[in-house]
Amino acid sequence: MLIIGFFVLTLWILFWPYVSIYVVRWINLLQNLVLLAIMTYLILSQAKLNNYIVEGPSVFFRGEGFLPLLQYDGISAIYIWLTLFIFVITYLSIWNNTKKPKLLLLLLNIIQLLLIGSFYSCDLLNFYIMFEGILIPMFLLIGIFGSRSEKIKATYYLFFYTLVGSVLFIIGILYLQVVDGTTNSFLIVLESPIAQKVLWIFFFIAFAVKIPMFPFYIWLPEAHVEAPTCGSV
């Protein structure tokens, strides 16, 4: 809840025309440093108590998730910490940017919020919405702030390649909802071996495009070459 509160504050400040970009940058950086310190404390304190990995969808260490579809455990806490750490570096790398600085910070904040939300998710449909939602601000980030003439081509590569994986992913999720009546990763019980193999292929292709793996990596060189430094990070 604290994480969402911080990001809502930042987004509100970004849309407030009377606040200078210098103030917004400092607020944005400080909120990430505070959240990073909190996550570091939680991870280290629970590791000392040998309570690092938790079972079940409804607990984070010894607490409760704040929404039924947005709950996380000790493993996802590591990824949230890593996200916060990387974005601290990212915000420092664009500190002196003068090209539409508020729009750039807005896109990065949306990406960060969606990324953290995907690590919160224990429901596959919720994870899909968060994870695939990152594609929209990434598309704009490369298209607007890309540094070379082929940046539009790179955005279309990124969009269409990942769209193919997204379609297979959502088909698999909807199939689970129809057959099992749930998309909660802790409650799924798929008994058919054939269905398991087909869904594995669908999910594998979806994530192979995202990683990306051969032969689905064609979009990656284009996107990284054309993207700004913060976009590549």
PDB file of C-alpha atoms in Angstrom:
ATOM      1  CA  MET A   1       0.000   0.000   0.000  1.00  0.00           C
ATOM      2  CA  LEU A   2       2.906   2.315   0.785  1.00  0.00           C
ATOM      3  CA  ILE A   3       4.377   1.704  -2.672  1.00  0.00           C
ATOM      4  CA  ILE A   4       1.137   2.658  -4.425  1.00  0.00           C
ATOM      5  CA  GLY A   5       0.812   5.740  -2.223  1.00  0.00           C
ATOM      6  CA  PHE A   6       4.290   6.932  -3.170  1.00  0.00           C
ATOM      7  CA  PHE A   7       3.660   6.494  -6.882  1.00  0.00           C
ATOM      8  CA  VAL A   8       0.263   8.213  -6.735  1.00  0.00           C
ATOM      9  CA  LEU A   9       1.987  11.173  -5.058  1.00  0.00           C
ATOM     10  CA  THR A  10       4.644  11.305  -7.778  1.00  0.00           C
ATOM     11  CA  LEU A  11       2.115  11.065 -10.615  1.00  0.00           C
ATOM     12  CA  TRP A  12       0.036  13.821  -9.007  1.00  0.00           C
ATOM     13  CA  ILE A  13       3.082  16.080  -8.742  1.00  0.00           C
ATOM     14  CA  LEU A  14       4.021  15.374 -12.374  1.00  0.00           C
ATOM     15  CA  PHE A  15       0.628  16.658 -13.523  1.00  0.00           C
ATOM     16  CA  TRP A  16       0.819  19.743 -11.313  1.00  0.00           C
ATOM     17  CA  PRO A  17       2.104  22.480 -13.643  1.00  0.00           C
ATOM     18  CA  TYR A  18       3.452  24.733 -10.892  1.00  0.00           C
ATOM     19  CA  VAL A  19       6.061  22.268  -9.622  1.00  0.00           C
ATOM     20  CA  SER A  20       9.486  22.527 -11.258  1.00  0.00           C
ATOM     21  CA  ILE A  21      11.115  19.473 -12.789  1.00  0.00           C
ATOM     22  CA  TYR A  22      13.994  19.867 -10.324  1.00  0.00           C
ATOM     23  CA  VAL A  23      11.630  19.294  -7.375  1.00  0.00           C
ATOM     24  CA  VAL A  24       9.922  16.384  -9.137  1.00  0.00           C
ATOM     25  CA  ARG A  25      13.277  14.689  -9.757  1.00  0.00           C
ATOM     26  CA  TRP A  26      14.269  14.912  -6.108  1.00  0.00           C
ATOM     27  CA  ILE A  27      10.895  13.665  -4.866  1.00  0.00           C
ATOM     28  CA  ASN A  28      10.982  10.795  -7.330  1.00  0.00           C
ATOM     29  CA  LEU A  29      14.513   9.784  -6.341  1.00  0.00           C
ATOM     30  CA  LEU A  30      13.869  10.090  -2.592  1.00  0.00           C
ATOM     31  CA  GLN A  31      10.683   8.000  -2.736  1.00  0.00           C
ATOM     32  CA  ASN A  32      12.594   5.200  -4.453  1.00  0.00           C
ATOM     33  CA  LEU A  33      15.418   5.382  -1.930  1.00  0.00           C
ATOM     34  CA  VAL A  34      12.913   5.213   0.948  1.00  0.00           C
ATOM     35  CA  LEU A  35      11.113   2.224  -0.583  1.00  0.00           C
ATOM     36  CA  LEU A  36      14.444   0.545  -1.298  1.00  0.00           C
ATOM     37  CA  ALA A  37      15.491   1.003   2.335  1.00  0.00           C
ATOM     38  CA  ILE A  38      12.166  -0.423   3.573  1.00  0.00           C
ATOM     39  CA  MET A  39      12.406  -3.478   1.313  1.00  0.00           C
ATOM     40  CA  THR A  40      16.033  -4.027   2.345  1.00  0.00           C
ATOM     41  CA  TYR A  41      15.072  -3.937   6.024  1.00  0.00           C
ATOM     42  CA  LEU A  42      12.157  -6.348   5.532  1.00  0.00           C
ATOM     43  CA  ILE A  43      14.204  -8.840   3.543  1.00  0.00           C
ATOM     44  CA  LEU A  44      17.189  -8.819   5.924  1.00  0.00           C
ATOM     45  CA  SER A  45      15.069  -8.925   9.085  1.00  0.00           C
ATOM     46  CA  GLN A  46      13.023 -11.888   7.889  1.00  0.00           C
ATOM     47  CA  ALA A  47      16.098 -13.695   6.609  1.00  0.00           C
ATOM     48  CA  LYS A  48      17.580 -13.522  10.120  1.00  0.00           C
ATOM     49  CA  LEU A  49      14.388 -15.077  11.482  1.00  0.00           C
ATOM     50  CA  ASN A  50      14.651 -17.921   8.958  1.00  0.00           C
ATOM     51  CA  ASN A  51      11.248 -16.844   7.681  1.00  0.00           C
ATOM     52  CA  TYR A  52      12.331 -15.898   4.205  1.00  0.00           C
ATOM     53  CA  ILE A  53      10.135 -18.176   2.090  1.00  0.00           C
ATOM     54  CA  VAL A  54       6.413 -18.262   2.812  1.00  0.00           C
ATOM     55  CA  GLU A  55       3.804 -20.668   1.546  1.00  0.00           C
ATOM     56  CA  GLY A  56       0.352 -19.731   0.370  1.00  0.00           C
ATOM     57  CA  PRO A  57      -1.035 -16.769  -1.534  1.00  0.00           C
ATOM     58  CA  SER A  58      -2.187 -14.613   1.351  1.00  0.00           C
ATOM     59  CA  VAL A  59       0.936 -13.775   3.303  1.00  0.00           C
ATOM     60  CA  PHE A  60       4.023 -11.652   2.920  1.00  0.00           C
ATOM     61  CA  PHE A  61       6.463 -12.841   5.544  1.00  0.00           C
ATOM     62  CA  ARG A  62       4.065 -12.572   8.547  1.00  0.00           C
ATOM     63  CA  GLY A  63       1.680 -10.004   7.132  1.00  0.00           C
ATOM     64  CA  GLU A  64      -1.291 -10.113   4.797  1.00  0.00           C
ATOM     65  CA  GLY A  65      -1.590  -8.950   1.212  1.00  0.00           C
ATOM     66  CA  PHE A  66      -3.629  -5.787   0.746  1.00  0.00           C
ATOM     67  CA  LEU A  67      -5.701  -7.115  -2.175  1.00  0.00           C
ATOM     68  CA  PRO A  68      -6.737 -10.697  -3.011  1.00  0.00           C
ATOM     69  CA  LEU A  69      -5.040 -10.497  -6.419  1.00  0.00           C
ATOM     70  CA  LEU A  70      -2.040  -8.451  -5.323  1.00  0.00           C
ATOM     71  CA  GLN A  71      -0.086 -10.478  -2.764  1.00  0.00           C
ATOM     72  CA  TYR A  72       3.545 -11.417  -2.590  1.00  0.00           C
ATOM     73  CA  ASP A  73       6.046 -13.491  -0.655  1.00  0.00           C
ATOM     74  CA  GLY A  74       9.744 -13.552   0.143  1.00  0.00           C
ATOM     75  CA  ILE A  75      10.807 -14.546  -3.367  1.00  0.00           C
ATOM     76  CA  SER A  76       8.945 -11.771  -5.157  1.00  0.00           C
ATOM     77  CA  ALA A  77      10.268  -9.335  -2.523  1.00  0.00           C
ATOM     78  CA  ILE A  78      13.739  -9.869  -4.000  1.00  0.00           C
ATOM     79  CA  TYR A  79      12.490  -8.869  -7.450  1.00  0.00           C
ATOM     80  CA  ILE A  80      10.705  -5.822  -6.068  1.00  0.00           C
ATOM     81  CA  TRP A  81      13.933  -4.798  -4.325  1.00  0.00           C
ATOM     82  CA  LEU A  82      15.872  -5.282  -7.566  1.00  0.00           C
ATOM     83  CA  THR A  83      13.308  -3.205  -9.482  1.00  0.00           C
ATOM     84  CA  LEU A  84      13.621  -0.339  -7.014  1.00  0.00           C
ATOM     85  CA  PHE A  85      17.432  -0.526  -7.125  1.00  0.00           C
ATOM     86  CA  ILE A  86      17.566  -0.488 -10.942  1.00  0.00           C
ATOM     87  CA  PHE A  87      15.146   2.423 -11.171  1.00  0.00           C
ATOM     88  CA  VAL A  88      17.233   4.471  -8.740  1.00  0.00           C
ATOM     89  CA  ILE A  89      20.099   4.107 -11.225  1.00  0.00           C
ATOM     90  CA  THR A  90      17.726   4.876 -14.099  1.00  0.00           C
ATOM     91  CA  TYR A  91      16.460   8.095 -12.531  1.00  0.00           C
ATOM     92  CA  LEU A  92      20.026   9.222 -11.870  1.00  0.00           C
ATOM     93  CA  SER A  93      20.945   8.531 -15.509  1.00  0.00           C
ATOM     94  CA  ILE A  94      18.268  10.956 -16.781  1.00  0.00           C
ATOM     95  CA  TRP A  95      18.901  13.642 -14.156  1.00  0.00           C
ATOM     96  CA  ASN A  96      20.065  16.216 -16.728  1.00  0.00           C
ATOM     97  CA  ASN A  97      17.619  15.275 -19.464  1.00  0.00           C
ATOM     98  CA  THR A  98      15.951  18.320 -21.030  1.00  0.00           C
ATOM     99  CA  LYS A  99      13.695  16.692 -23.654  1.00  0.00           C
ATOM    100  CA  LYS A 100      10.168  16.526 -22.216  1.00  0.00           C
ATOM    101  CA  PRO A 101      11.483  15.609 -18.740  1.00  0.00           C
ATOM    102  CA  LYS A 102       8.071  15.313 -17.051  1.00  0.00           C
ATOM    103  CA  LEU A 103       6.758  12.993 -19.751  1.00  0.00           C
ATOM    104  CA  LEU A 104       9.883  10.855 -19.452  1.00  0.00           C
ATOM    105  CA  LEU A 105       9.481  10.582 -15.674  1.00  0.00           C
ATOM    106  CA  LEU A 106       5.778   9.805 -16.102  1.00  0.00           C
ATOM    107  CA  LEU A 107       6.481   6.904 -18.482  1.00  0.00           C
ATOM    108  CA  LEU A 108       9.231   5.511 -16.240  1.00  0.00           C
ATOM    109  CA  ASN A 109       6.997   5.721 -13.167  1.00  0.00           C
ATOM    110  CA  ILE A 110       4.208   3.873 -14.970  1.00  0.00           C
ATOM    111  CA  ILE A 111       6.644   1.169 -16.092  1.00  0.00           C
ATOM    112  CA  GLN A 112       8.010   0.814 -12.568  1.00  0.00           C
ATOM    113  CA  LEU A 113       4.556   0.648 -10.993  1.00  0.00           C
ATOM    114  CA  LEU A 114       3.370  -1.999 -13.469  1.00  0.00           C
ATOM    115  CA  LEU A 115       6.558  -3.997 -13.029  1.00  0.00           C
ATOM    116  CA  ILE A 116       6.237  -4.018  -9.243  1.00  0.00           C
ATOM    117  CA  GLY A 117       2.547  -4.875  -9.648  1.00  0.00           C
ATOM    118  CA  SER A 118       3.449  -7.919 -11.737  1.00  0.00           C
ATOM    119  CA  PHE A 119       5.704  -9.153  -8.932  1.00  0.00           C
ATOM    120  CA  TYR A 120       2.850  -8.613  -6.474  1.00  0.00           C
ATOM    121  CA  SER A 121       0.502 -10.794  -8.510  1.00  0.00           C
ATOM    122  CA  CYS A 122      -0.429 -14.315  -7.523  1.00  0.00           C
ATOM    123  CA  ASP A 123      -3.200 -14.377 -10.113  1.00  0.00           C
ATOM    124  CA  LEU A 124      -2.196 -15.113 -13.715  1.00  0.00           C
ATOM    125  CA  LEU A 125      -4.786 -12.796 -15.251  1.00  0.00           C
ATOM    126  CA  ASN A 126      -3.699  -9.938 -13.005  1.00  0.00           C
ATOM    127  CA  PHE A 127      -0.062 -10.706 -13.842  1.00  0.00           C
ATOM    128  CA  TYR A 128      -0.915 -10.634 -17.552  1.00  0.00           C
ATOM    129  CA  ILE A 129      -2.555  -7.201 -17.290  1.00  0.00           C
ATOM    130  CA  MET A 130       0.363  -5.743 -15.354  1.00  0.00           C
ATOM    131  CA  PHE A 131       3.117  -7.386 -17.389  1.00  0.00           C
ATOM    132  CA  GLU A 132       1.642  -6.659 -20.823  1.00  0.00           C
ATOM    133  CA  GLY A 133       0.667  -3.148 -19.754  1.00  0.00           C
ATOM    134  CA  ILE A 134       4.365  -2.282 -19.661  1.00  0.00           C
ATOM    135  CA  LEU A 135       4.380  -2.556 -23.459  1.00  0.00           C
ATOM    136  CA  ILE A 136       2.423   0.705 -23.907  1.00  0.00           C
ATOM    137  CA  PRO A 137       4.787   3.080 -22.026  1.00  0.00           C
ATOM    138  CA  MET A 138       7.784   1.219 -23.499  1.00  0.00           C
ATOM    139  CA  PHE A 139       6.371   1.807 -26.983  1.00  0.00           C
ATOM    140  CA  LEU A 140       6.071   5.533 -26.241  1.00  0.00           C
ATOM    141  CA  LEU A 141       9.475   5.657 -24.548  1.00  0.00           C
ATOM    142  CA  ILE A 142      11.278   4.329 -27.595  1.00  0.00           C
ATOM    143  CA  GLY A 143       9.120   6.179 -30.118  1.00  0.00           C
ATOM    144  CA  ILE A 144       9.428   9.599 -28.457  1.00  0.00           C
ATOM    145  CA  PHE A 145      12.835   9.503 -26.773  1.00  0.00           C
ATOM    146  CA  GLY A 146      14.695   7.211 -29.173  1.00  0.00           C
ATOM    147  CA  SER A 147      17.886   8.746 -30.515  1.00  0.00           C
ATOM    148  CA  ARG A 148      18.005   7.419 -34.085  1.00  0.00           C
ATOM    149  CA  SER A 149      15.978   7.613 -37.282  1.00  0.00           C
ATOM    150  CA  GLU A 150      14.710   4.012 -37.139  1.00  0.00           C
ATOM    151  CA  LYS A 151      13.105   4.303 -33.711  1.00  0.00           C
ATOM    152  CA  ILE A 152       9.567   3.973 -35.152  1.00  0.00           C
ATOM    153  CA  LYS A 153      10.551   0.728 -36.857  1.00  0.00           C
ATOM    154  CA  ALA A 154      11.971  -0.525 -33.546  1.00  0.00           C
ATOM    155  CA  THR A 155       8.728   0.250 -31.708  1.00  0.00           C
ATOM    156  CA  TYR A 156       6.728  -1.790 -34.225  1.00  0.00           C
ATOM    157  CA  TYR A 157       9.170  -4.681 -33.911  1.00  0.00           C
ATOM    158  CA  LEU A 158       8.735  -4.554 -30.149  1.00  0.00           C
ATOM    159  CA  PHE A 159       4.962  -4.298 -30.346  1.00  0.00           C
ATOM    160  CA  PHE A 160       4.192  -7.003 -32.888  1.00  0.00           C
ATOM    161  CA  TYR A 161       6.669  -9.605 -31.655  1.00  0.00           C
ATOM    162  CA  THR A 162       5.488  -9.317 -28.067  1.00  0.00           C
ATOM    163  CA  LEU A 163       1.862  -9.211 -29.236  1.00  0.00           C
ATOM    164  CA  VAL A 164       2.218 -12.730 -30.662  1.00  0.00           C
ATOM    165  CA  GLY A 165       3.461 -14.020 -27.306  1.00  0.00           C
ATOM    166  CA  SER A 166       0.719 -12.106 -25.496  1.00  0.00           C
ATOM    167  CA  VAL A 167      -2.018 -13.764 -27.545  1.00  0.00           C
ATOM    168  CA  LEU A 168      -0.759 -17.255 -26.677  1.00  0.00           C
ATOM    169  CA  PHE A 169      -0.411 -16.248 -23.037  1.00  0.00           C
ATOM    170  CA  ILE A 170      -3.967 -14.936 -22.713  1.00  0.00           C
ATOM    171  CA  ILE A 171      -5.383 -17.993 -24.534  1.00  0.00           C
ATOM    172  CA  GLY A 172      -3.701 -20.239 -21.961  1.00  0.00           C
ATOM    173  CA  ILE A 173      -4.966 -18.129 -19.062  1.00  0.00           C
ATOM    174  CA  LEU A 174      -8.543 -18.118 -20.377  1.00  0.00           C
ATOM    175  CA  TYR A 175      -8.379 -21.885 -20.848  1.00  0.00           C
ATOM    176  CA  LEU A 176      -7.376 -22.280 -17.199  1.00  0.00           C
ATOM    177  CA  GLN A 177     -10.277 -20.078 -16.146  1.00  0.00           C
ATOM    178  CA  VAL A 178     -12.772 -22.190 -18.145  1.00  0.00           C
ATOM    179  CA  VAL A 179     -11.401 -25.593 -17.078  1.00  0.00           C
ATOM    180  CA  ASP A 180     -10.323 -24.936 -13.477  1.00  0.00           C
ATOM    181  CA  GLY A 181     -12.560 -21.978 -12.656  1.00  0.00           C
ATOM    182  CA  THR A 182      -9.593 -19.970 -11.361  1.00  0.00           C
ATOM    183  CA  THR A 183      -6.412 -18.269 -12.537  1.00  0.00           C
ATOM    184  CA  ASN A 184      -4.869 -18.070  -9.078  1.00  0.00           C
ATOM    185  CA  SER A 185      -1.451 -19.705  -9.369  1.00  0.00           C
ATOM    186  CA  PHE A 186      -1.839 -21.362  -5.946  1.00  0.00           C
ATOM    187  CA  LEU A 187      -5.226 -22.913  -6.724  1.00  0.00           C
ATOM    188  CA  ILE A 188      -4.768 -24.222 -10.257  1.00  0.00           C
ATOM    189  CA  VAL A 189      -5.199 -27.995 -10.552  1.00  0.00           C
ATOM    190  CA  LEU A 190      -4.882 -29.114 -14.165  1.00  0.00           C
ATOM    191  CA  GLU A 191      -5.115 -32.909 -14.299  1.00  0.00           C
ATOM    192  CA  SER A 192      -4.943 -33.545 -18.064  1.00  0.00           C
ATOM    193  CA  PRO A 193      -1.336 -34.306 -19.170  1.00  0.00           C
ATOM    194  CA  ILE A 194      -2.103 -33.158 -22.734  1.00  0.00           C
ATOM    195  CA  ALA A 195      -3.535 -29.852 -21.531  1.00  0.00           C
ATOM    196  CA  GLN A 196      -0.470 -29.345 -19.313  1.00  0.00           C
ATOM    197  CA  LYS A 197       1.883 -29.839 -22.268  1.00  0.00           C
ATOM    198  CA  VAL A 198      -0.090 -27.537 -24.570  1.00  0.00           C
ATOM    199  CA  LEU A 199      -0.241 -24.785 -21.944  1.00  0.00           C
ATOM    200  CA  TRP A 200       3.477 -25.229 -21.269  1.00  0.00           C
ATOM    201  CA  ILE A 201       4.184 -24.648 -24.977  1.00  0.00           C
ATOM    202  CA  PHE A 202       1.948 -21.555 -25.028  1.00  0.00           C
ATOM    203  CA  PHE A 203       3.539 -20.061 -21.910  1.00  0.00           C
ATOM    204  CA  PHE A 204       7.055 -20.998 -23.056  1.00  0.00           C
ATOM    205  CA  ILE A 205       6.630 -19.196 -26.397  1.00  0.00           C
ATOM    206  CA  ALA A 206       5.135 -16.157 -24.629  1.00  0.00           C
ATOM    207  CA  PHE A 207       8.094 -15.825 -22.255  1.00  0.00           C
ATOM    208  CA  ALA A 208      10.628 -16.797 -24.951  1.00  0.00           C
ATOM    209  CA  VAL A 209       9.524 -13.703 -26.875  1.00  0.00           C
ATOM    210  CA  LYS A 210       9.788 -11.543 -23.762  1.00  0.00           C
ATOM    211  CA  ILE A 211      13.226 -12.751 -22.625  1.00  0.00           C
ATOM    212  CA  PRO A 212      13.934 -13.064 -25.660  1.00  0.00           C
ATOM    213  CA  MET A 213      15.248 -16.457 -26.796  1.00  0.00           C
ATOM    214  CA  PHE A 214      16.190 -17.782 -30.227  1.00  0.00           C
ATOM    215  CA  PRO A 215      14.458 -17.500 -32.684  1.00  0.00           C
ATOM    216  CA  PHE A 216      12.249 -14.794 -31.134  1.00  0.00           C
ATOM    217  CA  TYR A 217      15.002 -12.262 -30.420  1.00  0.00           C
ATOM    218  CA  ILE A 218      14.809 -10.170 -33.624  1.00  0.00           C
ATOM    219  CA  TRP A 219      13.045  -7.279 -31.870  1.00  0.00           C
ATOM    220  CA  LEU A 220      15.688  -6.951 -29.140  1.00  0.00           C
ATOM    221  CA  PRO A 221      18.659  -5.467 -31.091  1.00  0.00           C
ATOM    222  CA  GLU A 222      16.369  -2.978 -32.809  1.00  0.00           C
ATOM    223  CA  ALA A 223      14.690  -1.891 -29.586  1.00  0.00           C
ATOM    224  CA  HIS A 224      17.909  -1.566 -27.553  1.00  0.00           C
ATOM    225  CA  VAL A 225      19.787   0.309 -30.268  1.00  0.00           C
ATOM    226  CA  GLU A 226      16.995   2.835 -30.789  1.00  0.00           C
ATOM    227  CA  ALA A 227      15.886   3.180 -27.160  1.00  0.00           C
ATOM    228  CA  PRO A 228      17.289   5.843 -24.825  1.00  0.00           C
ATOM    229  CA  THR A 229      19.674   4.638 -22.124  1.00  0.00           C
ATOM    230  CA  CYS A 230      16.949   4.572 -19.475  1.00  0.00           C
ATOM    231  CA  GLY A 231      14.765   2.505 -21.818  1.00  0.00           C
ATOM    232  CA  SER A 232      17.478  -0.100 -22.311  1.00  0.00           C
ATOM    233  CA  VAL A 233      17.997  -0.358 -18.554  1.00  0.00           C
TER     234      VAL A 233
END
